[in-house]
CSV table of C-alpha atoms in Angstrom, one decimal:
chain,number,residue,atom,x,y,z
A,1,MET,CA,0.0,0.0,0.0
A,2,ARG,CA,1.3,3.5,-0.9
A,3,PHE,CA,1.0,6.5,1.3
A,4,LYS,CA,1.7,10.1,0.4
A,5,TYR,CA,3.8,12.3,2.6
A,6,GLY,CA,0.8,14.3,3.5
A,7,TYR,CA,-0.9,11.2,5.0
A,8,LEU,CA,2.2,10.3,7.0
A,9,ILE,CA,2.6,13.9,8.2
A,10,CYS,CA,-1.0,13.9,9.3
A,11,ALA,CA,-0.4,10.6,11.2
A,12,LEU,CA,2.7,12.1,12.9
A,13,PHE,CA,0.7,15.2,13.9
A,14,LEU,CA,-2.2,13.3,15.3
A,15,ALA,CA,0.0,10.9,17.3
A,16,SER,CA,2.0,13.7,18.7
A,17,LEU,CA,-1.2,15.6,19.7
A,18,ASN,CA,-2.0,12.7,22.1
A,19,LEU,CA,1.2,12.8,24.1
A,20,ARG,CA,0.5,15.5,26.6
A,21,PRO,CA,-3.2,16.1,27.4
A,22,ALA,CA,-3.3,13.2,29.9
A,23,ILE,CA,-0.7,15.1,31.9
A,24,SER,CA,-1.3,18.8,31.1
A,25,SER,CA,-5.1,18.7,31.8
A,26,ILE,CA,-4.3,17.8,35.5
A,27,SER,CA,-2.6,21.0,36.7
A,28,PRO,CA,-5.5,23.5,36.2
A,29,LEU,CA,-7.8,21.1,38.0
A,30,LEU,CA,-5.3,19.9,40.7
A,31,GLU,CA,-6.8,21.8,43.6
A,32,SER,CA,-10.3,20.5,42.7
A,33,ILE,CA,-9.0,16.9,42.5
A,34,ARG,CA,-7.2,17.2,45.8
A,35,GLY,CA,-10.2,18.7,47.5
A,36,ASP,CA,-12.6,16.1,46.1
A,37,LEU,CA,-10.4,13.0,46.7
A,38,GLY,CA,-8.5,14.2,49.8
A,39,MET,CA,-5.0,14.0,48.2
A,40,SER,CA,-1.9,15.6,49.7
A,41,GLY,CA,0.4,17.6,47.5
A,42,SER,CA,2.9,14.6,47.3
A,43,ALA,CA,0.1,12.2,46.3
A,44,ALA,CA,-1.4,14.6,43.8
A,45,SER,CA,2.1,15.1,42.2
A,46,LEU,CA,2.0,11.4,41.2
A,47,LEU,CA,-0.7,12.2,38.6
A,48,THR,CA,2.1,13.9,36.7
A,49,SER,CA,5.0,11.8,37.9
A,50,ILE,CA,3.5,8.3,37.1
A,51,PRO,CA,3.1,9.0,33.3
A,52,VAL,CA,6.6,10.5,33.3
A,53,LEU,CA,8.0,7.5,35.2
A,54,CYS,CA,6.2,5.1,32.7
A,55,MET,CA,8.0,6.9,29.9
A,56,GLY,CA,11.2,6.1,31.5
A,57,LEU,CA,10.5,2.5,32.4
A,58,PHE,CA,8.8,1.3,29.2
A,59,SER,CA,10.7,3.2,26.4
A,60,PRO,CA,13.4,0.5,25.9
A,61,THR,CA,10.6,-2.2,25.8
A,62,ALA,CA,8.8,-0.2,23.1
A,63,VAL,CA,11.9,-0.4,20.9
A,64,LYS,CA,12.2,-4.1,21.3
A,65,LEU,CA,8.5,-4.7,20.6
A,66,SER,CA,8.7,-2.5,17.5
A,67,GLY,CA,11.4,-4.7,16.1
A,68,ARG,CA,9.1,-7.6,16.3
A,69,TRP,CA,5.7,-6.1,15.5
A,70,GLY,CA,6.6,-3.0,13.5
A,71,VAL,CA,6.7,0.7,14.5
A,72,GLU,CA,3.3,1.4,12.9
A,73,ARG,CA,1.4,-1.3,14.9
A,74,MET,CA,3.1,-0.4,18.2
A,75,LEU,CA,2.2,3.3,17.7
A,76,THR,CA,-1.4,2.3,17.1
A,77,LEU,CA,-1.4,0.4,20.3
A,78,ALA,CA,0.1,3.3,22.1
A,79,ILE,CA,-2.6,5.7,21.0
A,80,LEU,CA,-5.2,3.1,22.0
A,81,LEU,CA,-3.7,2.9,25.5
A,82,ILE,CA,-3.7,6.7,25.9
A,83,GLY,CA,-7.3,6.9,24.8
A,84,VAL,CA,-8.4,4.2,27.2
A,85,GLY,CA,-6.5,5.6,30.2
A,86,THR,CA,-7.9,9.1,29.5
A,87,VAL,CA,-11.6,8.1,29.0
A,88,LEU,CA,-11.5,6.0,32.2
A,89,ARG,CA,-11.1,9.1,34.3
A,90,VAL,CA,-14.8,9.8,34.1
A,91,PHE,CA,-15.1,6.9,36.5
A,92,ALA,CA,-12.3,8.0,38.9
A,93,GLY,CA,-14.0,8.0,42.3
A,94,SER,CA,-10.9,7.5,44.4
A,95,SER,CA,-7.2,8.4,44.5
A,96,LEU,CA,-6.3,4.8,43.5
A,97,LEU,CA,-8.5,4.8,40.4
A,98,ILE,CA,-7.2,8.1,39.0
A,99,LEU,CA,-3.6,7.0,39.6
A,100,ILE,CA,-4.4,3.8,37.6
A,101,THR,CA,-5.6,5.9,34.7
A,102,ALA,CA,-2.3,7.8,34.9
A,103,PHE,CA,-0.4,4.6,34.6
A,104,VAL,CA,-2.4,3.3,31.6
A,105,ALA,CA,-2.1,6.5,29.7
A,106,GLY,CA,1.6,6.7,30.8
A,107,MET,CA,2.3,3.3,29.2
A,108,GLY,CA,0.9,4.6,25.9
A,109,ILE,CA,2.9,7.8,26.0
A,110,ALA,CA,6.0,5.7,26.9
A,111,ILE,CA,5.6,3.5,23.8
A,112,ALA,CA,4.9,6.4,21.4
A,113,GLY,CA,7.7,8.8,22.5
A,114,PRO,CA,10.8,7.0,21.2
A,115,LEU,CA,9.0,5.3,18.3
A,116,LEU,CA,7.9,8.6,16.8
A,117,SER,CA,11.6,9.6,16.5
A,118,GLY,CA,12.2,6.3,14.6
A,119,PHE,CA,9.1,7.0,12.5
A,120,ILE,CA,10.6,10.4,11.5
A,121,LYS,CA,14.0,8.8,10.7
A,122,LYS,CA,12.3,6.1,8.7
A,123,TYR,CA,10.1,8.2,6.5
A,124,PHE,CA,11.6,11.7,6.6
A,125,ALA,CA,15.3,11.1,6.9
A,126,SER,CA,16.2,14.0,4.6
A,127,ARG,CA,13.9,16.5,6.4
A,128,ALA,CA,14.1,15.3,10.0
A,129,SER,CA,14.5,18.8,11.5
A,130,SER,CA,11.2,20.1,10.0
A,131,MET,CA,9.4,16.9,11.1
A,132,VAL,CA,10.7,17.2,14.6
A,133,GLY,CA,9.3,20.7,14.5
A,134,ILE,CA,5.8,19.4,13.6
A,135,TYR,CA,6.2,16.6,16.2
A,136,SER,CA,7.0,19.0,19.0
A,137,MET,CA,4.6,21.7,17.9
A,138,ALA,CA,1.7,19.2,17.8
A,139,MET,CA,2.6,17.9,21.2
A,140,VAL,CA,2.7,21.4,22.7
A,141,LEU,CA,-0.6,22.2,21.0
A,142,GLY,CA,-2.2,19.2,22.7
A,143,ALA,CA,-0.8,20.4,26.0
A,144,ALA,CA,-1.9,24.0,25.4
A,145,LEU,CA,-5.5,23.0,24.5
A,146,SER,CA,-5.9,20.7,27.5
A,147,ALA,CA,-4.3,23.2,29.9
A,148,GLY,CA,-6.4,26.1,28.6
A,149,LEU,CA,-9.8,24.4,28.3
A,150,SER,CA,-9.9,22.0,31.2
A,151,VAL,CA,-11.3,24.6,33.6
A,152,PRO,CA,-14.1,25.8,31.1
A,153,PHE,CA,-14.9,22.2,30.4
A,154,GLN,CA,-15.1,21.5,34.2
A,155,HIS,CA,-17.8,24.1,34.4
A,156,LEU,CA,-19.5,23.0,31.3
A,157,LEU,CA,-19.6,19.3,32.3
A,158,ASN,CA,-20.2,19.9,36.0
A,159,GLY,CA,-17.1,18.3,37.3
A,160,TRP,CA,-13.4,17.6,36.7
A,161,ARG,CA,-13.9,14.0,35.8
A,162,GLY,CA,-15.7,14.7,32.6
A,163,SER,CA,-13.2,17.5,31.7
A,164,LEU,CA,-10.2,15.1,32.1
A,165,ALA,CA,-11.9,12.3,30.2
A,166,LEU,CA,-12.9,14.5,27.3
A,167,TRP,CA,-9.3,14.6,26.0
A,168,ALA,CA,-9.7,11.0,24.8
A,169,VAL,CA,-11.2,12.6,21.7
A,170,PHE,CA,-7.7,13.1,20.3
A,171,ALA,CA,-7.0,9.4,20.4
A,172,LEU,CA,-10.4,8.7,18.8
A,173,ILE,CA,-9.5,11.0,15.8
A,174,ALA,CA,-6.0,9.5,15.4
A,175,LEU,CA,-6.9,5.8,15.6
A,176,PRO,CA,-8.5,5.3,12.2
A,177,ILE,CA,-5.4,6.8,10.4
A,178,TRP,CA,-3.0,4.7,12.4
A,179,TRP,CA,-5.1,1.6,12.1
A,180,ARG,CA,-4.7,1.9,8.3
A,181,LEU,CA,-1.0,2.3,8.6
A,182,ALA,CA,-0.8,-0.7,11.0
A,183,ARG,CA,-2.9,-2.9,8.6
A,184,ALA,CA,-0.6,-2.0,5.7
A,185,GLY,CA,2.4,-3.0,7.7
A,186,GLN,CA,0.8,-6.3,8.8
A,187,GLN,CA,-0.1,-7.2,5.2
A,188,HIS,CA,3.4,-6.5,4.1
A,189,ASP,CA,4.8,-8.7,6.9
A,190,GLN,CA,2.7,-11.6,5.6
A,191,GLN,CA,4.3,-11.6,2.2
A,192,PRO,CA,7.0,-14.3,1.5
A,193,ALA,CA,9.6,-11.7,0.5
A,194,GLU,CA,9.5,-10.3,4.0
A,195,ALA,CA,11.5,-13.2,5.4
A,196,SER,CA,14.4,-12.6,3.1
A,197,ARG,CA,14.2,-8.9,3.7
A,198,ARG,CA,14.4,-9.4,7.5
A,199,ALA,CA,17.4,-11.7,7.0
A,200,ALA,CA,19.2,-9.1,5.0
A,201,ALA,CA,18.4,-6.4,7.6
A,202,ALA,CA,19.6,-8.6,10.5
A,203,PRO,CA,23.1,-7.0,10.8
A,204,ALA,CA,21.6,-3.5,10.9
A,205,ALA,CA,19.0,-4.5,13.5
A,206,SER,CA,21.7,-6.1,15.7
A,207,SER,CA,23.7,-2.8,15.7
A,208,ALA,CA,20.7,-0.8,16.9
A,209,ARG,CA,20.8,-1.9,20.5
A,210,ILE,CA,20.3,0.6,23.3
A,211,PRO,CA,23.7,2.3,23.6
A,212,TRP,CA,24.2,1.8,27.3
A,213,GLY,CA,28.0,1.8,26.9
A,214,ASN,CA,28.2,5.1,25.0
A,215,LYS,CA,29.4,8.0,27.1
A,216,ARG,CA,27.9,10.6,24.7
A,217,ALA,CA,24.5,8.8,24.9
A,218,TRP,CA,24.7,9.1,28.7
A,219,LEU,CA,25.5,12.8,28.4
A,220,LEU,CA,22.4,13.4,26.2
A,221,THR,CA,20.3,11.3,28.6
A,222,LEU,CA,21.3,13.4,31.6
A,223,PHE,CA,20.5,16.6,29.7
A,224,PHE,CA,17.1,15.1,28.8
A,225,GLY,CA,16.5,14.2,32.5
A,226,LEU,CA,17.2,17.7,33.7
A,227,MET,CA,15.1,19.2,31.0
A,228,ALA,CA,12.2,16.9,31.8
A,229,THR,CA,12.5,17.5,35.6
A,230,ILE,CA,12.1,21.2,35.1
A,231,PHE,CA,9.4,21.0,32.4
A,232,TYR,CA,7.1,18.6,34.3
A,233,SER,CA,7.6,20.4,37.6
A,234,ILE,CA,6.4,23.6,35.8
A,235,THR,CA,3.5,21.7,34.1
A,236,ALA,CA,2.3,20.2,37.4
A,237,TRP,CA,2.8,23.1,39.8
A,238,LEU,CA,2.8,26.4,37.9
A,239,ALA,CA,-1.0,26.9,38.2
A,240,PRO,CA,-1.1,26.1,42.0
A,241,ALA,CA,2.0,28.4,42.4
A,242,VAL,CA,0.2,31.3,40.8
A,243,GLU,CA,-2.9,30.6,43.0
A,244,SER,CA,-0.6,30.8,46.1
A,245,MET,CA,0.4,34.3,45.0
A,246,GLY,CA,-3.3,35.3,45.6
A,247,TYR,CA,-4.7,35.0,42.0
A,248,ASP,CA,-7.9,33.0,41.3
A,249,LYS,CA,-8.2,29.7,39.4
A,250,SER,CA,-9.0,31.4,36.1
A,251,VAL,CA,-5.9,33.6,36.2
A,252,ALA,CA,-3.8,30.6,37.2
A,253,GLY,CA,-5.2,28.5,34.3
A,254,GLY,CA,-4.6,31.4,32.0
A,255,VAL,CA,-0.9,31.7,33.1
A,256,LEU,CA,-0.5,27.9,32.4
A,257,THR,CA,-2.2,28.3,29.1
A,258,LEU,CA,0.2,31.1,28.1
A,259,PHE,CA,3.1,28.9,29.2
A,260,THR,CA,2.0,26.1,26.9
A,261,PHE,CA,0.7,28.2,23.9
A,262,ILE,CA,3.9,30.2,23.7
A,263,GLN,CA,5.8,27.0,23.1
A,264,ILE,CA,3.9,26.3,19.9
A,265,PRO,CA,5.7,28.8,17.6
A,266,VAL,CA,9.0,28.3,19.5
A,267,SER,CA,9.0,24.5,19.1
A,268,LEU,CA,8.0,24.8,15.4
A,269,VAL,CA,10.5,27.5,14.4
A,270,LEU,CA,13.5,26.6,16.4
A,271,PRO,CA,14.4,23.3,14.5
A,272,PHE,CA,14.4,25.4,11.3
A,273,LEU,CA,16.6,28.0,12.9
A,274,THR,CA,19.1,25.4,14.1
A,275,GLN,CA,19.3,24.1,10.6
A,276,ARG,CA,20.2,27.5,9.3
A,277,PHE,CA,22.4,28.5,12.3
A,278,PRO,CA,23.8,25.2,13.6
A,279,LYS,CA,25.6,26.5,16.7
A,280,ARG,CA,23.3,24.4,18.8
A,281,MET,CA,25.2,25.1,22.1
A,282,TYR,CA,24.1,28.8,21.9
A,283,TRP,CA,20.5,27.8,21.4
A,284,LEU,CA,20.6,25.4,24.3
A,285,MET,CA,22.2,27.9,26.6
A,286,GLY,CA,19.9,30.7,25.5
A,287,CYS,CA,16.7,28.7,26.2
A,288,ALA,CA,18.1,27.5,29.6
A,289,LEU,CA,18.9,31.1,30.6
A,290,LEU,CA,15.3,32.2,29.8
A,291,GLU,CA,14.0,29.5,32.1
A,292,LEU,CA,16.4,30.6,34.8
A,293,SER,CA,15.1,34.2,34.4
A,294,GLY,CA,11.5,33.0,34.7
A,295,PHE,CA,12.2,31.3,38.1
A,296,MET,CA,14.1,34.4,39.3
A,297,VAL,CA,11.1,36.7,38.4
A,298,PHE,CA,8.8,34.3,40.3
A,299,MET,CA,11.0,34.3,43.4
A,300,MET,CA,11.1,38.1,43.4
A,301,GLY,CA,7.3,38.2,43.3
A,302,GLY,CA,7.0,39.5,39.7
A,303,SER,CA,4.2,39.2,37.3
A,304,PRO,CA,3.1,35.6,36.7
A,305,TRP,CA,2.5,36.5,33.0
A,306,ILE,CA,6.2,37.4,32.6
A,307,VAL,CA,7.1,34.2,34.4
A,308,SER,CA,5.0,32.1,32.0
A,309,ILE,CA,6.5,33.9,28.9
A,310,LEU,CA,10.1,33.3,30.0
A,311,LEU,CA,9.5,29.7,31.1
A,312,GLY,CA,7.4,29.0,27.9
A,313,ILE,CA,10.0,30.2,25.5
A,314,GLY,CA,12.8,28.3,27.3
A,315,ALA,CA,10.8,25.1,27.5
A,316,GLY,CA,9.5,25.4,24.0
A,317,GLY,CA,13.1,25.6,22.7
A,318,LEU,CA,14.7,22.9,24.8
A,319,PHE,CA,12.3,20.1,24.1
A,320,PRO,CA,12.7,20.0,20.3
A,321,MET,CA,16.5,20.3,20.8
A,322,ALA,CA,16.4,17.3,23.0
A,323,LEU,CA,14.4,15.4,20.3
A,324,MET,CA,16.8,16.3,17.6
A,325,LEU,CA,20.1,15.3,19.4
A,326,PRO,CA,19.6,11.5,18.9
A,327,LEU,CA,18.7,12.1,15.3
A,328,ASP,CA,22.0,14.0,14.8
A,329,GLU,CA,24.0,11.2,16.4
A,330,THR,CA,22.6,8.3,14.4
A,331,GLY,CA,22.3,7.2,10.8
A,332,ASN,CA,19.1,5.1,10.5
A,333,ALA,CA,15.7,4.6,12.0
A,334,GLU,CA,16.6,1.7,14.3
A,335,ALA,CA,19.5,3.5,15.8
A,336,ALA,CA,17.5,6.7,16.2
A,337,SER,CA,14.8,4.8,18.1
A,338,ALA,CA,17.5,3.1,20.3
A,339,TRP,CA,19.2,6.4,21.2
A,340,SER,CA,15.8,8.1,21.7
A,341,ALA,CA,14.7,5.2,23.9
A,342,MET,CA,17.8,5.5,26.1
A,343,ASN,CA,17.5,9.3,26.3
A,344,GLN,CA,13.8,9.2,27.1
A,345,SER,CA,14.1,6.1,29.4
A,346,GLY,CA,16.8,7.5,31.7
A,347,GLY,CA,15.6,11.1,31.2
A,348,TYR,CA,12.0,10.5,32.1
A,349,ILE,CA,12.9,8.4,35.1
A,350,ILE,CA,15.0,11.4,36.4
A,351,GLY,CA,12.2,13.8,35.4
A,352,ALA,CA,9.5,11.9,37.2
A,353,PHE,CA,10.9,13.0,40.5
A,354,GLY,CA,10.7,16.7,39.7
A,355,PRO,CA,6.9,17.1,40.5
A,356,ILE,CA,7.3,14.8,43.5
A,357,PHE,CA,10.1,17.0,44.9
A,358,VAL,CA,8.2,20.2,44.3
A,359,GLY,CA,5.1,18.7,46.0
A,360,TRP,CA,7.0,17.4,49.0
A,361,LEU,CA,8.9,20.6,49.5
A,362,HIS,CA,5.8,22.6,49.2
A,363,ASP,CA,4.1,20.4,51.9
A,364,VAL,CA,7.1,20.9,54.2
A,365,THR,CA,7.6,24.7,53.7
A,366,GLY,CA,4.1,25.8,52.7
A,367,SER,CA,5.6,27.9,49.9
A,368,PHE,CA,6.7,27.5,46.3
A,369,THR,CA,9.7,29.7,46.6
A,370,GLN,CA,12.1,27.1,47.9
A,371,PRO,CA,11.0,24.4,45.4
A,372,PHE,CA,11.4,26.8,42.5
A,373,ALA,CA,14.8,27.9,43.8
A,374,GLY,CA,15.8,24.2,43.6
A,375,LEU,CA,14.7,24.0,40.0
A,376,ALA,CA,16.8,27.1,39.3
A,377,VAL,CA,19.9,25.3,40.7
A,378,LEU,CA,19.2,22.4,38.3
A,379,ILE,CA,19.2,24.9,35.4
A,380,VAL,CA,22.7,25.9,36.4
A,381,PHE,CA,23.8,22.3,36.1
A,382,MET,CA,22.0,22.0,32.8
A,383,LEU,CA,24.0,25.0,31.5
A,384,VAL,CA,27.2,23.1,32.2
A,385,LEU,CA,25.9,20.1,30.3
A,386,HIS,CA,25.1,22.3,27.3
A,387,TRP,CA,28.7,23.3,27.2
A,388,LYS,CA,29.8,19.7,27.3
A,389,ILE,CA,27.4,18.7,24.5
A,390,GLY,CA,28.8,21.5,22.4
A,391,ASN,CA,28.2,22.1,18.7
A,392,LYS,CA,29.9,19.1,17.2
A,393,LYS,CA,27.7,16.7,15.4
A,394,GLN,CA,28.7,13.2,14.1
A,395,ALA,CA,28.9,12.9,10.4
A,396,GLN,CA,25.6,12.0,8.9
A,397,HIS,CA,25.5,8.5,7.6
A,398,SER,CA,23.9,7.6,4.3
A,399,VAL,CA,20.6,5.9,5.0
A,400,THR,CA,19.0,3.4,2.8
A,401,SER,CA,15.8,2.4,4.6
A,402,VAL,CA,13.3,0.0,3.2
A,403,GLY,CA,10.1,0.8,5.0
A,404,LYS,CA,7.3,-1.6,5.3
A,405,VAL,CA,4.9,1.0,3.9
A,406,LYS,CA,6.0,2.7,0.7
A,407,VAL,CA,6.0,6.5,0.6
A,408,GLU,CA,4.9,8.5,-2.4
A,409,ALA,CA,5.9,12.2,-2.6
A,410,SER,CA,2.8,14.3,-2.9
């Protein structure tokens, strides 16, 4: 079966759109959830930390399973899990049940994350930077919509449960397109010629193991971990932090919405800029310094809108950079998935403790100043890592990928 580039770009966009609403929809409603279910700050932080931890634990497994079942079928399964985990929140009558939904959705996000990098490398090797821009932009768009509309939907649907469950609509839209891709891959696997193709590809597959022994891969993983720690801590606690400054829930939700929406143009444009001006260390450091400035403004009691702008531009730039680094270091789809899986596995495990740390320290101190000061210290460490990562890229390898689904340029 032949698919045009437009169809594959649409599939990439819709899959990416599903990767954040299950997490980002929580923060604006967090105080309502805590009050209804009697959750402490530490327990409530698990609603963000569990999906992030799942992304860390299950990313390597996703790469192994995709080698057996195909990237298209595994991504279809991932979208299904995200949809099921999200829609089940309408029945979340206890802390345990809502944490279970976070785990199910987290497994789906964990599978999709590294495999979308491999999907880009497989079908768009010559235009990876622009596709990463679409990937990250769609992901941020999903986060922005869920963060900005969760409170209005809470009022419209008379409760936070319906508001959280509503975001399963993104999975419902994406599944038919991905089901068609998965069916095409399955039909091709059943052809007799597939056995000989797999045998010929065996040496390349064996070389695409998770690069646990590669020092540079560990450097990128640590960077991803610090970036994720800061990002998910902001995602989970920015709205409650703004409420602690004396603003109401609508303003707090608006600040979080601005934080997410401002990432959309940044995450889309930055990959193109790095292609034109490839001194990536400067881009990395500039984005980190903007985040540091945002935390400093918050700790000085400045405008939360300025805080959200500075944090949003910084986060919106760092995430696509983190996605592009494994693609720069590898020469084929399998290796890109393996490097991305390691970066996201170790990185998300590190990042999962960020919201927990902020929630625990807030419980202890009764303030967000100390937790946000701790995040500012982490940014200083991240700046050192940016200098170590530097501007040097490995030589691009010539890639000859034979996809299971043929691509026709539109």
